[in-house]
Amino acid sequence: MGERTARGPGLRASLFPLTGPLRFLLLSSFLIPLGSFMVLPFMSVFLHERLGMGLGAVGAVLAVASLVQFSGGIVGGALADRIGLRRTMLWALAVRTAGFAGLLLALRWPPLAIWALVLTCCGAALYLPANKAYLVHGVDDERRPAFLSAGNAALNAGMAVGPLVAGPFVLSSPGWLFAAVTALFLAVTAGHARLPGREGEHPAGSGGTARPGLLAGVAVLPFAANALAFHLYFHFQHFLAVYAVERTSSAFYSVVLLLCFTLVIVVQPLASGLIRRMPYALALAAGFTGLAAGMAVLAVGTRAALLAGGALITLGDIVLFLKNDLEALRRSPRSDAVVFGQQRLAAGLGACASGVLGGQLYGLGERAGHTGWFWMLAAAQCLLLPPLLLTLRRRTARRPVPDGDHEGALTRDDTDGRVPGR
C-alpha cells in the first residue's frame, strides 16, 4: 500500500472523472489525426507517382512541410498565450480545413498540392500546443503523464485508423477522400467553438507589460534531445511508405502503421508513470537504442522485418517523446503552451533535417539499387549522435534530486517554481 502511494496514483485514478470538455477534446484528438492520416502518410507516394516529382524534390517538400508543422508550434504557443487556448485552436482548425480543401482543388491544378500541404501543416503547428495546454491546465505534476498519454493514445488511434480507411482510395479516388476529410474538419471546428475558455489561461501578461521572447526560458537539454529524436525518427516517418510499398503493398504498409500506433495506444498510457520516474539519462539511452535497433532491422526488407523494425522504433519513441516533454515542463518557468511550442520547434528542426538529408540518402540508395543501406546509415546516426548530448548534459545546471540514483526524475515538489497548469 505504501509502495503504491509512493509511486503516485494509477492511470485510471489519474484520469477520471473527465469533464465534458475534456472528453470532447480527447475525441477530437482521435478525429483530427483520423482525417489527417487518411491523407498525409501517403503524400510521398502521391507526390512521387501522381505528380511525377523526383524523390529528392519530394524529400525537400516534406522537409519544408515538417519544418512548418513542428517548428511553427512555437508561434502557436505564443499565440495561445496572447489570445487564449480555445481561440487558438479554432483559428488552427480553420487554417487546416482550408488546407484539405486546397488538396481537393489541387486535383484540377496540381501545383496547388504543395501549398495546400503546407497550409495543413500551419494549422497543425498552431493547434497542438494549445490542445496539450488545454488538456493539462490545472493538473498537478503527478497526473500530467496520464493526461498527456491519454491524449497521445487518442491521437495515435486516429493515426492508426486513418491509413486503413484511406489506403485503397488515396491514389484511385482522391477527390472523394479529400472532400470527406474537409467535411470532418468542418464538424470538429464547429465543436471546438462550444468549448469553454480556461480561467487564467493568459499567463504572459497584458497591456504594456513586456512579453518574453519565444525562446526565453527554453529547457536546453530536452530541446536538443527532442530535435535529435525527431531527426532520427523521421527517417522512418518520411520514407517508410516508399520503402514498404515497393516491397509489399500499400495495404501492408497500413498494417505496419497500425502496429506502431497500437503500441503507442496501449503501452504509453500504461508506462507513463514508469517513464515519469525514470532517470532522464536512462530514458535517453533506452529510447535511442530502440531507434537504432529498429532502423537496423528495417534494412532486412522482409515483411517480418518491417513489422519488427517498426515496433522497436515505436517503443523507442514512446520513451523519448513523452520524457522530453515532461522534462521540458519540469525545467522551464514558461507557460505550458509556450513550453510545448518550444518542443515543437525542436521537433520541426529535427524533422526538417531528416527530410533534407534523408531524401538525398534515400535517392542515392535507390539509384544504387540498395535502399537497405539507407536504414543502416540511419541506425548508425542513432548510435553516434546521442553521445553529443552528454556535452549539454554536463553544461546544463541541474537541481539535485533527493534520490541520487534518479537524476532528472520528477518528484512531488520538484517543479522548478512553476505553478501546476501554467
mmCIF file of N, CA and C in Angstrom, residues 17 92 164 187-188 226 250 305 328 333:
data_model
loop_
_atom_site.group_PDB
_atom_site.id
_atom_site.type_symbol
_atom_site.label_atom_id
_atom_site.label_comp_id
_atom_site.label_asym_id
_atom_site.label_seq_id
_atom_site.Cartn_x
_atom_site.Cartn_y
_atom_site.Cartn_z
ATOM 1 N N PRO A 17 -12.599 11.535 -12.628
ATOM 2 C CA PRO A 17 -13.579 11.685 -13.693
ATOM 3 C C PRO A 17 -13.162 12.765 -14.701
ATOM 4 N N ALA A 92 -6.577 27.566 -35.697
ATOM 5 C CA ALA A 92 -5.767 26.483 -36.255
ATOM 6 C C ALA A 92 -6.606 25.528 -37.081
ATOM 7 N N LEU A 164 -5.770 2.936 -42.735
ATOM 8 C CA LEU A 164 -6.548 1.743 -43.074
ATOM 9 C C LEU A 164 -7.793 2.106 -43.865
ATOM 10 N N ALA A 187 -16.724 19.854 -39.151
ATOM 11 C CA ALA A 187 -17.519 19.425 -37.996
ATOM 12 C C ALA A 187 -16.733 19.576 -36.698
ATOM 13 N N VAL A 188 -15.461 19.193 -36.704
ATOM 14 C CA VAL A 188 -14.646 19.306 -35.496
ATOM 15 C C VAL A 188 -14.459 20.777 -35.114
ATOM 16 N N ASN A 226 15.014 16.493 -28.060
ATOM 17 C CA ASN A 226 13.823 16.359 -28.892
ATOM 18 C C ASN A 226 14.152 16.563 -30.364
ATOM 19 N N SER A 250 0.536 -1.104 -50.411
ATOM 20 C CA SER A 250 0.062 -0.025 -49.552
ATOM 21 C C SER A 250 -0.753 -0.575 -48.392
ATOM 22 N N ALA A 305 10.532 -8.121 -41.008
ATOM 23 C CA ALA A 305 11.472 -7.071 -40.593
ATOM 24 C C ALA A 305 10.781 -5.715 -40.517
ATOM 25 N N ALA A 328 10.983 18.970 -20.152
ATOM 26 C CA ALA A 328 10.915 20.386 -20.533
ATOM 27 C C ALA A 328 9.939 21.144 -19.630
ATOM 28 N N PRO A 333 10.274 27.759 -16.717
ATOM 29 C CA PRO A 333 9.308 28.574 -15.970
ATOM 30 C C PRO A 333 8.169 29.112 -16.833
#
